[in-house]
Tab-separated table of C-alpha atoms in Angstrom:
chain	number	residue	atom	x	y	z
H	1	UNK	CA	-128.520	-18.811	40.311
H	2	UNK	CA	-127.074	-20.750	43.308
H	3	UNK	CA	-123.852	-21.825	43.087
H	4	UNK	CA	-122.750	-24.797	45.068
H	5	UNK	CA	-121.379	-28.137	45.155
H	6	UNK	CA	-124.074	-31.044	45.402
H	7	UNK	CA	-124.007	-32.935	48.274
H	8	UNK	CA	-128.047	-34.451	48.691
H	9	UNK	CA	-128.486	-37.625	48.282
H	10	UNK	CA	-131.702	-38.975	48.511
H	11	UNK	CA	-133.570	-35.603	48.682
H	12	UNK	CA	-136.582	-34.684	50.487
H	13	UNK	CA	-137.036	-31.006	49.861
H	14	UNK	CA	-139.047	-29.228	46.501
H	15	UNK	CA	-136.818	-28.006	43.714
H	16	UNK	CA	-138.254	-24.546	43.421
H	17	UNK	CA	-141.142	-24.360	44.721
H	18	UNK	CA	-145.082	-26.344	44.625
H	19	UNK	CA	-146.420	-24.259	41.608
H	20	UNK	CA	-143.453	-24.378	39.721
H	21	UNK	CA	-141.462	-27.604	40.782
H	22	UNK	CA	-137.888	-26.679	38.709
H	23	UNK	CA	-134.387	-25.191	40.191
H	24	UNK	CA	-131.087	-24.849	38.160
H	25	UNK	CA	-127.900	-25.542	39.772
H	26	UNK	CA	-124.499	-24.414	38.563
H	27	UNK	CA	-122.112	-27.205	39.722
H	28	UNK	CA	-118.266	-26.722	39.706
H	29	UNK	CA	-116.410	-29.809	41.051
H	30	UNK	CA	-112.334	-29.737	41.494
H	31	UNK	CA	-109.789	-31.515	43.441
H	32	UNK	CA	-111.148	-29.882	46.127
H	33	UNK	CA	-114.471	-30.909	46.314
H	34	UNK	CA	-113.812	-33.405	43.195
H	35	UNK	CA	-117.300	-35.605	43.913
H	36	UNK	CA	-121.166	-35.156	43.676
H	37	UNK	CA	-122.189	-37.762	45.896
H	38	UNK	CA	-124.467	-40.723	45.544
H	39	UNK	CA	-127.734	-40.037	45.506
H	40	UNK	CA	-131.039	-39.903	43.837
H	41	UNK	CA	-134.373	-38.009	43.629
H	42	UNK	CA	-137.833	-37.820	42.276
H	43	UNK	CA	-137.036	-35.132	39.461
H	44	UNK	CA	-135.566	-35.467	36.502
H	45	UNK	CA	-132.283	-33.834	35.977
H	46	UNK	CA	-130.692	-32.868	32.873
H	47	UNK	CA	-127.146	-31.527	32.821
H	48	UNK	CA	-124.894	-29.443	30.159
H	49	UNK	CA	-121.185	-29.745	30.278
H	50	UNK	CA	-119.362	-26.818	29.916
H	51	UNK	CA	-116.016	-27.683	30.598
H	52	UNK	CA	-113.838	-30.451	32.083
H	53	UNK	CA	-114.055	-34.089	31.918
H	54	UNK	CA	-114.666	-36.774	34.601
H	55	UNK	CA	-117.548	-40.220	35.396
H	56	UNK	CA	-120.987	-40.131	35.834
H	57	UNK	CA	-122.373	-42.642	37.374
H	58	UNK	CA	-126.293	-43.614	36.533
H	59	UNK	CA	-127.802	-46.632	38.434
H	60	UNK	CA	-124.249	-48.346	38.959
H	61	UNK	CA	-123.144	-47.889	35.533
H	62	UNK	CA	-120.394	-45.422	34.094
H	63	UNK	CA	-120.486	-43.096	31.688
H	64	UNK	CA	-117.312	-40.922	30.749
H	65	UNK	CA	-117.654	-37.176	30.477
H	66	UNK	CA	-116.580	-34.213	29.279
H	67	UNK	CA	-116.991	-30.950	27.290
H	68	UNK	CA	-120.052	-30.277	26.006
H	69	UNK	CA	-122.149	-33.680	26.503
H	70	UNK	CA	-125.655	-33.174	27.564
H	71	UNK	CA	-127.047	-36.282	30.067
H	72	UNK	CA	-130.534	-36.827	30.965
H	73	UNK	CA	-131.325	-38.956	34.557
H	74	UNK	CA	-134.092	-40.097	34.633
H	75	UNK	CA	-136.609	-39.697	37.763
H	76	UNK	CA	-135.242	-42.321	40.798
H	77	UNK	CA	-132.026	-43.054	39.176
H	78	UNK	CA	-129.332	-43.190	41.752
H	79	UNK	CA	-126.319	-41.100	40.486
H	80	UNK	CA	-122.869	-39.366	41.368
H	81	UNK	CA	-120.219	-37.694	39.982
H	82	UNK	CA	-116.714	-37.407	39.871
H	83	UNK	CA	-113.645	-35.195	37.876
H	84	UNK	CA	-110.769	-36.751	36.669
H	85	UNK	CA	-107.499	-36.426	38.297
H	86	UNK	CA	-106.261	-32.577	37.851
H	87	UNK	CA	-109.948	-31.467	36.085
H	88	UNK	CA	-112.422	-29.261	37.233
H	89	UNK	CA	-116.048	-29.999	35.903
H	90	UNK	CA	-118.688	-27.552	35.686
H	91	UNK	CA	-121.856	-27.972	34.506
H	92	UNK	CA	-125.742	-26.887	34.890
H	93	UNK	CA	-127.973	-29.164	36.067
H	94	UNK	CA	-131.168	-28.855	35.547
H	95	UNK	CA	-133.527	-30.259	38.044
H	96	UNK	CA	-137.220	-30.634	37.639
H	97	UNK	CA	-140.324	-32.551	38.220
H	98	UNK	CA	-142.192	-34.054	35.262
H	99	UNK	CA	-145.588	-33.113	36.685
H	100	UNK	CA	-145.778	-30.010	35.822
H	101	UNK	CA	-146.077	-30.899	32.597
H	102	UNK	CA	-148.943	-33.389	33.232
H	103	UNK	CA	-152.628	-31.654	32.430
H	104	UNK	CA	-155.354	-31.610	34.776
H	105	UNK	CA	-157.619	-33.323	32.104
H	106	UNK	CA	-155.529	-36.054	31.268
H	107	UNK	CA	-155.370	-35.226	27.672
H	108	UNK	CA	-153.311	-37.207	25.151
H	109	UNK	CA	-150.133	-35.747	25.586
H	110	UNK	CA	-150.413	-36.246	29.385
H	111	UNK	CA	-151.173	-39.967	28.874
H	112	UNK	CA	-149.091	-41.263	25.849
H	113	UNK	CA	-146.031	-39.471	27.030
H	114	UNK	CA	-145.771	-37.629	30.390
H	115	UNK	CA	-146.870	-40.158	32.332
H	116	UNK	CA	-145.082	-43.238	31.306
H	117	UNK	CA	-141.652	-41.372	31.787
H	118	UNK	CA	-142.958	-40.507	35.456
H	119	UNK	CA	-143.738	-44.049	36.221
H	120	UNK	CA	-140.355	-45.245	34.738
H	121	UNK	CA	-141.755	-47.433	32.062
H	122	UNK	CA	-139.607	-46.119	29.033
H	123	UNK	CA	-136.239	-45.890	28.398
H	124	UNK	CA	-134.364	-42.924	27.788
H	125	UNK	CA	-130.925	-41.641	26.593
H	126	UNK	CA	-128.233	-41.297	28.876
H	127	UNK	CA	-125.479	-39.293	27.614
H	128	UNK	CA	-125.429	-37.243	24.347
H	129	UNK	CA	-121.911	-36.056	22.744
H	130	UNK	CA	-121.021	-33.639	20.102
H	131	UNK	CA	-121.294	-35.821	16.930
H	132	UNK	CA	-124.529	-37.219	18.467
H	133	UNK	CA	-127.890	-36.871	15.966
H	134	UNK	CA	-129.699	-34.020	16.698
H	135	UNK	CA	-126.990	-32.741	19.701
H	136	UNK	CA	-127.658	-29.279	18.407
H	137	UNK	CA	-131.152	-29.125	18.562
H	138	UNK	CA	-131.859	-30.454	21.897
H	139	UNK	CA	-128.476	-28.588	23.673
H	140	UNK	CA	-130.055	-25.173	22.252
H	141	UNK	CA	-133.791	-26.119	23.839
H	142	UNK	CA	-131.423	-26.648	27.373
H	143	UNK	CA	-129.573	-23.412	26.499
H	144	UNK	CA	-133.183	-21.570	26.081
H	145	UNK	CA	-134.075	-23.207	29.500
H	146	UNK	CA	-131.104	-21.468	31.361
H	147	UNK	CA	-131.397	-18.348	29.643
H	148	UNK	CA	-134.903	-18.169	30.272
H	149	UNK	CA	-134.480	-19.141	33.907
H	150	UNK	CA	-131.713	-16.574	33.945
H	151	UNK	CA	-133.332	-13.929	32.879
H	152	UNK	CA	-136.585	-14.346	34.410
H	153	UNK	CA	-138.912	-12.254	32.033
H	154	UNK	CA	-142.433	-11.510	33.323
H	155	UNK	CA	-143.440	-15.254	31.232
H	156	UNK	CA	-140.533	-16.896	31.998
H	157	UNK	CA	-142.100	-20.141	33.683
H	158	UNK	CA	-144.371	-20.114	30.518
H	159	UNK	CA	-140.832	-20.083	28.060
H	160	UNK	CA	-139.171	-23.171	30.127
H	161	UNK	CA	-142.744	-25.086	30.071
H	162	UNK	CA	-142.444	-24.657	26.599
H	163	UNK	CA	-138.444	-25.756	25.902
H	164	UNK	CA	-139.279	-28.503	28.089
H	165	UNK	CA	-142.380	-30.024	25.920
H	166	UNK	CA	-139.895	-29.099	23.070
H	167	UNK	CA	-136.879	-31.203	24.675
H	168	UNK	CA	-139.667	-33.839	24.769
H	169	UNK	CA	-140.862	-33.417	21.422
H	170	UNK	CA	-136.964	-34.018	19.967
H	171	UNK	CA	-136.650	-37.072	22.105
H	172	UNK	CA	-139.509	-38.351	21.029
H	173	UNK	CA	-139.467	-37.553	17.903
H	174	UNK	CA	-136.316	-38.622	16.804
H	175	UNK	CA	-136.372	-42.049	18.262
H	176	UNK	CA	-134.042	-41.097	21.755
H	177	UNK	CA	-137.150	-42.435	23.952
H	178	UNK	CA	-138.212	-46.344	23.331
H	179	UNK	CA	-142.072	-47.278	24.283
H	180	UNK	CA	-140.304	-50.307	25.355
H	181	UNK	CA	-141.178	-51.059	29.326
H	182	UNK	CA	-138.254	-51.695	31.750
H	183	UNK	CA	-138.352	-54.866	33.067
H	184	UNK	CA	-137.440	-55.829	36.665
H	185	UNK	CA	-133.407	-57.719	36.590
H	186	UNK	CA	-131.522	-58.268	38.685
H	187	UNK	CA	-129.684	-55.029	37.953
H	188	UNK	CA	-132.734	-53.236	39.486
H	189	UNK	CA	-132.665	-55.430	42.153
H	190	UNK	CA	-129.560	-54.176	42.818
H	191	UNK	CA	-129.783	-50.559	42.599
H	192	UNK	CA	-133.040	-50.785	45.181
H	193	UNK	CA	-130.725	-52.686	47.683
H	194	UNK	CA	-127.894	-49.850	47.510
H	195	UNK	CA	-130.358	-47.519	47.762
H	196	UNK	CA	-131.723	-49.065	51.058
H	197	UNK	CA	-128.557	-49.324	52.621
H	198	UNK	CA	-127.719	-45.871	51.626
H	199	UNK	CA	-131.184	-44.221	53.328
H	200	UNK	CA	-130.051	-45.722	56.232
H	201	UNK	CA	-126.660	-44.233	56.125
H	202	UNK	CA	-128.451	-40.961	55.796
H	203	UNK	CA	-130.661	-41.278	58.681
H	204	UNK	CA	-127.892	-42.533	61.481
H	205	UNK	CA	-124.662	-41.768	59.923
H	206	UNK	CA	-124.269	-39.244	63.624
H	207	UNK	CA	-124.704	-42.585	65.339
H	208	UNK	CA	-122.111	-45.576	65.954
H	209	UNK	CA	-123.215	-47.397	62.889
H	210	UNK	CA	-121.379	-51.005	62.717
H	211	UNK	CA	-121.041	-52.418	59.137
H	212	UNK	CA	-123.134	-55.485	60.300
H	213	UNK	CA	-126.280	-53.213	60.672
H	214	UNK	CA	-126.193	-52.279	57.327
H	215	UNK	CA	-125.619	-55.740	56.149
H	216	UNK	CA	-128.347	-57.114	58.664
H	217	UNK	CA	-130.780	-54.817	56.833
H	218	UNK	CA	-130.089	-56.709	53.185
H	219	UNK	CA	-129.971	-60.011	54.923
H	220	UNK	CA	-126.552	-60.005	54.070
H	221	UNK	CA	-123.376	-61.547	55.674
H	222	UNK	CA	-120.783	-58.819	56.856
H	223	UNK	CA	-118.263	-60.177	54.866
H	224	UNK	CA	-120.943	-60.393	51.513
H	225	UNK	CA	-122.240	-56.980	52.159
H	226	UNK	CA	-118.512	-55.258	52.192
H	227	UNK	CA	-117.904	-56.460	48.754
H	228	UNK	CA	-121.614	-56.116	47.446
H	229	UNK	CA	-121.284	-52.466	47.975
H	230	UNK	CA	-118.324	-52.096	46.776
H	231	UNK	CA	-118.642	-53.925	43.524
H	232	UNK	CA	-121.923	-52.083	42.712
H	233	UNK	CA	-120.437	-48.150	44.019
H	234	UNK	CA	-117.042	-48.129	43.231
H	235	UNK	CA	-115.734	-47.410	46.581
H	236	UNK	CA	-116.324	-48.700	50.239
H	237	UNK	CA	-119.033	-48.207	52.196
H	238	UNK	CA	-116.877	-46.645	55.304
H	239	UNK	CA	-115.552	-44.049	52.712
H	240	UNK	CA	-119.405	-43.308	52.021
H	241	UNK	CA	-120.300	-43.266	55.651
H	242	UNK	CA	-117.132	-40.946	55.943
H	243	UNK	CA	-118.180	-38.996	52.969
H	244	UNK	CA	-121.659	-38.515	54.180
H	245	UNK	CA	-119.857	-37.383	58.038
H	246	UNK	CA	-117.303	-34.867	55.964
H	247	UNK	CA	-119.932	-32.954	53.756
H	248	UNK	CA	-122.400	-32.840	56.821
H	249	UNK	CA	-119.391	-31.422	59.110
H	250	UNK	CA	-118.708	-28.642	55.680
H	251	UNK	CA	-121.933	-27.208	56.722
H	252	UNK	CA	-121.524	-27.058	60.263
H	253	UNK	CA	-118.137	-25.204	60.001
H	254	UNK	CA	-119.582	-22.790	57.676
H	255	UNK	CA	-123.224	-22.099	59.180
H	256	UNK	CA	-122.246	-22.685	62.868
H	257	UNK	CA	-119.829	-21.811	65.292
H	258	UNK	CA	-119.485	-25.036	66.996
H	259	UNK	CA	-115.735	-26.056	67.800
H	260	UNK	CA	-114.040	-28.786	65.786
H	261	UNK	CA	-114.376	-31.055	68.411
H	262	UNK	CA	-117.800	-30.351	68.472
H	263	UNK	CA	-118.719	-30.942	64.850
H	264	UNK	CA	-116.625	-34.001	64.627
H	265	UNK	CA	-119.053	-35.681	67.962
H	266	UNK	CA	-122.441	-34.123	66.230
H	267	UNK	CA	-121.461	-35.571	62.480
H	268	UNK	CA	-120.547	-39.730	63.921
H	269	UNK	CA	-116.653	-39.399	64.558
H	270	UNK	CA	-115.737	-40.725	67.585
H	271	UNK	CA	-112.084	-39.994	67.248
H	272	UNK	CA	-111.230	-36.708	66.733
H	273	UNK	CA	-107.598	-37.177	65.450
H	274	UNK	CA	-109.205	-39.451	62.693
H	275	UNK	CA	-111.521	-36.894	61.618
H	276	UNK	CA	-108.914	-33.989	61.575
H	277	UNK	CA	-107.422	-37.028	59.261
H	278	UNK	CA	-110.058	-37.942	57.393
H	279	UNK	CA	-111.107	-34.298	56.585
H	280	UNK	CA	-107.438	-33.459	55.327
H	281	UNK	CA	-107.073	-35.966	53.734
H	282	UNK	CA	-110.446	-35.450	51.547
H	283	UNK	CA	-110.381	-31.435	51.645
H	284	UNK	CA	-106.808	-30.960	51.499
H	285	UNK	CA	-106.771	-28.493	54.374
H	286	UNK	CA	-107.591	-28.883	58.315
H	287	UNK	CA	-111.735	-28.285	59.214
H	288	UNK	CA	-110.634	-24.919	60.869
H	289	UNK	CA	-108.414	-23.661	57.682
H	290	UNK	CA	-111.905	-24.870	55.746
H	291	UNK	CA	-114.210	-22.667	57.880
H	292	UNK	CA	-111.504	-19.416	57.484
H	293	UNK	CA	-111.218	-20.054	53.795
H	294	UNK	CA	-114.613	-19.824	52.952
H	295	UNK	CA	-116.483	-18.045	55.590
H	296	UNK	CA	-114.044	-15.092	55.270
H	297	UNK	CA	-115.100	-15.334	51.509
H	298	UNK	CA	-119.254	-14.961	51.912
């Protein structure tokens, strides 16, 4: 399996591949690289913590983590991660799309349960600790998943199509999903706004990109929009622009051999002092030291 730290945000690319739509992704966060940003995706993602402790984030609310609590996001949720000071956090995440479980015929199964959780019209569980109801049932169907996956047996898509209609079955079964339909708040409101002014970020965060733009774009005041996204992300939205600049300028130093200079003008910085800064400051080592560290160790 890959091994990396997750850095996509609102994600555009197949998870695996169109026949089977699934990836697993071993995550280790430190104070290094201490953050999985903001972002969100069509899949659902379920991860297993297997050691550390730290916040998840899930649609703008917090969730403390740690050792061996299983969380389920649902498709389109916007999420991110963080350790706590002087933890690492590693975990699998497991990243698939529900429609590969949905039949061709529309049976019952497809109907009564797939298909409401794709169109977001239930509620589901968040986190799951230890001393949680039925923890060790549904973290041994996610175990199966990653060993199958793993191991990759000649019917290996066949076992994890089965764990996951058995992960199903346990939520369902034991109450963890609610037929209840979401209703649109102003909580949701919020999350879609966030997530607007975030895409944008995305798309022209290599450009000069002037806090009013953003705040233009929710019909928001400057002043209104710097503490809107702060109150609903935790942190402000030049650190997120910077975040977004740093993580894109990670894979330029390690899959390119532009200068430093270079990297900081094709990433947004303007200033190359500030980014030299910025990256230190975040990485806790200059953007060349970075690129010797780890491309001498691929």
């Amino acid at each position: 399996m890959e091994n990396f730290n997750r850095s996509f945000f609102k994600e555009q690319g197949i998870h695996g591949d169109l026949l089977f739509p699934m990836k697993i992704y071993p995550t280790h966060l430190d104070k290094n690289s201490p953050t999985m940003c903001l972002h969100w995706h069509d899949e659902m993602e379920l991860i297993h913590v297997h050691s550390g402790s730290g916040n998840l984030s899930i649609n703008l609310k917090n969730y403390p983590i740690k050792t061996g609590d299983l969380i389920i996001i649902p498709p389109q949720c916007i999420h991110s991660g963080k350790t706590h000071i002087s933890s690492c956090l590693d975990y699998d995440a497991i990243v698939f799309h529900l429609d590969m479980l949905r039949s061709a015929a529309m049976d019952s199964v497809t109907m009564d349960f797939i298909t409401p959780l794709i169109g977001g019209e239930l509620t589901l569980p968040i986190v799951l600790h230890e001393d949680s109801l039925h923890y060790a049932s549904i973290r041994h169907t996610l175990i199966s998943i990653v060993e199958s996956y793993q191991i990759r047996s000649p019917v290996y898509q066949l076992e994890i199509k089965a764990s996951l209609f058995q992960l199903f079955a346990l939520l369902y079964g034991h109450g963890f999903i609610q037929k209840v339909p979401v209703t649109e708040n102003i909580h949701t409101v919020r999350i879609e706004k966030i997530k607007i002014a975030i895409q944008y970020i995305l798309e022209h965060y290599n450009e000069d990109l002037p806090i009013q733009t953003l705040a233009n774009l929710l019909q928001y005041s400057e002043y209104h929009f710097i503490r809107f996204f702060k109150e609903q992300t935790g942190f402000t939205c030049i650190h997120y622009i910077n975040t977004v600049r740093l993580q894109n300028a990670c894979e330029l130093l390690l899959s390119t051999s532009l200068s430093v200079t270079e990297i900081a003008l094709e990433v947004g910085f303007q200033n190359i002092s500030y980014f030299i800064r910025t990256f230190k400051a975040k990485y806790n080592c200059t953007p060349n030291a970075y690129r010797k560290k780890y491309v001498s160790s691929t």
